[in-house]
Amino acid sequence: QRKNPFSNDERMASKPLHTHRGDSTYGRPPEGSQTEQRGKDAHSHVGKEVEELCSIIRRTGEVGEDGQVRVTFGQLFETYVTISNKVVGILLRARKHGLVHFEGEMLWQGKDDGVVITLL
């Protein structure tokens, strides 16, 4: 609509055309928008799921000699799948935040059931 010569919408003309890398608003939704709020809500929801995952590992895992709690992926999957079908994605997010450790890039049901997940 910005380039439409027949448009009388002044709101469109006042917005910047593009942001560039390095700008503080680059890649972010406008402040106060519904998109920004949905992103904040999603971030909060995933954070709660990561907390739930860690508590399940703490409850179902076994404490090693070093004091760290460990559980196999197969055992965790069987326990956590009843709560959420996104267990692998939540595990990856928890690893990104330094809460858990496991070998490999991705875990697959059946193939990686013996992989040990350590709660950090």
C-alpha positions as a Markdown table, in Angstrom:
| # | Residue | x | y | z |
|---|---|---|---|---|
| 1 | Gln | 0.0 | 0.0 | 0.0 |
| 2 | Arg | 3.0 | 2.3 | 0.5 |
| 3 | Lys | 3.6 | 2.4 | -3.2 |
| 4 | Asn | 0.0 | 2.6 | -4.3 |
| 5 | Pro | -0.6 | 6.1 | -5.6 |
| 6 | Phe | -4.3 | 5.8 | -5.0 |
| 7 | Ser | -4.0 | 4.9 | -1.3 |
| 8 | Asn | -4.9 | 7.6 | 1.2 |
| 9 | Asp | -3.8 | 5.6 | 4.3 |
| 10 | Glu | -1.5 | 7.9 | 6.2 |
| 11 | Arg | -0.6 | 5.2 | 8.8 |
| 12 | Met | 1.3 | 3.2 | 6.2 |
| 13 | Ala | 3.3 | 6.2 | 5.0 |
| 14 | Ser | 4.6 | 6.9 | 8.6 |
| 15 | Lys | 6.1 | 3.5 | 9.1 |
| 16 | Pro | 9.7 | 2.9 | 8.1 |
| 17 | Leu | 10.1 | 0.8 | 4.9 |
| 18 | His | 12.7 | -1.7 | 6.2 |
| 19 | Thr | 14.9 | -2.3 | 9.1 |
| 20 | His | 18.5 | -3.4 | 8.6 |
| 21 | Arg | 20.8 | -5.7 | 10.5 |
| 22 | Gly | 22.2 | -3.9 | 13.5 |
| 23 | Asp | 19.0 | -2.0 | 14.1 |
| 24 | Ser | 17.6 | -2.6 | 17.6 |
| 25 | Thr | 14.2 | -3.5 | 16.0 |
| 26 | Tyr | 15.6 | -5.8 | 13.3 |
| 27 | Gly | 13.8 | -9.2 | 13.4 |
| 28 | Arg | 11.5 | -8.2 | 16.2 |
| 29 | Pro | 7.7 | -7.5 | 16.1 |
| 30 | Pro | 6.6 | -4.0 | 16.8 |
| 31 | Glu | 6.4 | -3.2 | 20.5 |
| 32 | Gly | 3.0 | -3.6 | 22.0 |
| 33 | Ser | 1.7 | -5.7 | 19.1 |
| 34 | Gln | -0.2 | -8.9 | 19.4 |
| 35 | Thr | 2.7 | -10.7 | 17.7 |
| 36 | Glu | 5.0 | -9.5 | 20.4 |
| 37 | Gln | 2.6 | -10.7 | 23.1 |
| 38 | Arg | 2.1 | -14.1 | 21.5 |
| 39 | Gly | 5.9 | -14.5 | 21.4 |
| 40 | Lys | 6.2 | -13.7 | 25.1 |
| 41 | Asp | 3.4 | -16.1 | 25.9 |
| 42 | Ala | 5.1 | -18.9 | 23.9 |
| 43 | His | 8.4 | -18.2 | 25.6 |
| 44 | Ser | 6.8 | -18.5 | 29.0 |
| 45 | His | 5.0 | -21.7 | 28.1 |
| 46 | Val | 8.1 | -23.4 | 26.8 |
| 47 | Gly | 10.0 | -22.3 | 30.0 |
| 48 | Lys | 7.3 | -24.0 | 32.1 |
| 49 | Glu | 7.6 | -27.2 | 30.0 |
| 50 | Val | 11.4 | -27.2 | 30.5 |
| 51 | Glu | 10.9 | -26.9 | 34.3 |
| 52 | Glu | 8.4 | -29.8 | 34.2 |
| 53 | Leu | 10.9 | -31.9 | 32.2 |
| 54 | Cys | 13.6 | -31.2 | 34.8 |
| 55 | Ser | 11.3 | -32.2 | 37.6 |
| 56 | Ile | 10.4 | -35.4 | 35.8 |
| 57 | Ile | 14.1 | -36.3 | 35.3 |
| 58 | Arg | 14.6 | -35.6 | 39.0 |
| 59 | Arg | 11.7 | -37.9 | 40.0 |
| 60 | Thr | 12.4 | -40.8 | 37.6 |
| 61 | Gly | 16.1 | -40.7 | 37.3 |
| 62 | Glu | 18.8 | -42.2 | 39.5 |
| 63 | Val | 21.4 | -40.3 | 41.5 |
| 64 | Gly | 24.9 | -41.3 | 40.5 |
| 65 | Glu | 28.0 | -41.3 | 42.7 |
| 66 | Asp | 28.8 | -37.8 | 41.6 |
| 67 | Gly | 25.4 | -36.6 | 42.8 |
| 68 | Gln | 24.0 | -35.9 | 39.4 |
| 69 | Val | 20.6 | -37.4 | 38.3 |
| 70 | Arg | 20.6 | -39.5 | 35.2 |
| 71 | Val | 17.8 | -41.2 | 33.2 |
| 72 | Thr | 17.8 | -43.0 | 29.9 |
| 73 | Phe | 15.9 | -41.4 | 27.0 |
| 74 | Gly | 13.6 | -44.5 | 26.7 |
| 75 | Gln | 12.6 | -44.2 | 30.3 |
| 76 | Leu | 12.1 | -40.4 | 30.0 |
| 77 | Phe | 10.1 | -40.7 | 26.8 |
| 78 | Glu | 7.7 | -43.3 | 28.3 |
| 79 | Thr | 7.1 | -41.1 | 31.3 |
| 80 | Tyr | 7.0 | -37.7 | 29.6 |
| 81 | Val | 5.1 | -38.7 | 26.5 |
| 82 | Thr | 1.8 | -38.9 | 28.5 |
| 83 | Ile | 2.3 | -35.2 | 29.4 |
| 84 | Ser | 3.6 | -33.8 | 26.1 |
| 85 | Asn | 4.4 | -35.1 | 22.7 |
| 86 | Lys | 7.2 | -32.6 | 22.3 |
| 87 | Val | 9.7 | -34.3 | 24.6 |
| 88 | Val | 12.6 | -34.1 | 22.1 |
| 89 | Gly | 12.1 | -30.4 | 21.4 |
| 90 | Ile | 11.9 | -29.6 | 25.1 |
| 91 | Leu | 15.0 | -31.6 | 25.7 |
| 92 | Leu | 16.9 | -29.7 | 23.0 |
| 93 | Arg | 15.7 | -26.4 | 24.6 |
| 94 | Ala | 16.8 | -27.6 | 28.1 |
| 95 | Arg | 20.2 | -28.5 | 26.7 |
| 96 | Lys | 20.5 | -25.1 | 25.0 |
| 97 | His | 20.0 | -23.4 | 28.4 |
| 98 | Gly | 22.5 | -25.7 | 30.1 |
| 99 | Leu | 20.1 | -27.7 | 32.2 |
| 100 | Val | 20.7 | -31.2 | 30.8 |
| 101 | His | 23.4 | -33.0 | 28.8 |
| 102 | Phe | 23.2 | -35.9 | 26.4 |
| 103 | Glu | 25.3 | -37.1 | 23.5 |
| 104 | Gly | 24.2 | -36.5 | 19.9 |
| 105 | Glu | 22.3 | -33.8 | 18.0 |
| 106 | Met | 18.9 | -35.4 | 18.1 |
| 107 | Leu | 17.2 | -38.3 | 19.9 |
| 108 | Trp | 15.0 | -40.8 | 18.2 |
| 109 | Gln | 12.5 | -43.1 | 19.9 |
| 110 | Gly | 13.6 | -46.7 | 19.8 |
| 111 | Lys | 17.0 | -46.0 | 18.3 |
| 112 | Asp | 18.3 | -43.8 | 21.2 |
| 113 | Asp | 16.4 | -45.3 | 24.1 |
| 114 | Gly | 19.7 | -46.2 | 25.8 |
| 115 | Val | 21.2 | -42.6 | 25.6 |
| 116 | Val | 21.8 | -41.2 | 29.1 |
| 117 | Ile | 20.4 | -37.8 | 29.9 |
| 118 | Thr | 22.1 | -36.0 | 32.8 |
| 119 | Leu | 20.4 | -33.2 | 34.8 |
| 120 | Leu | 23.0 | -30.5 | 35.4 |
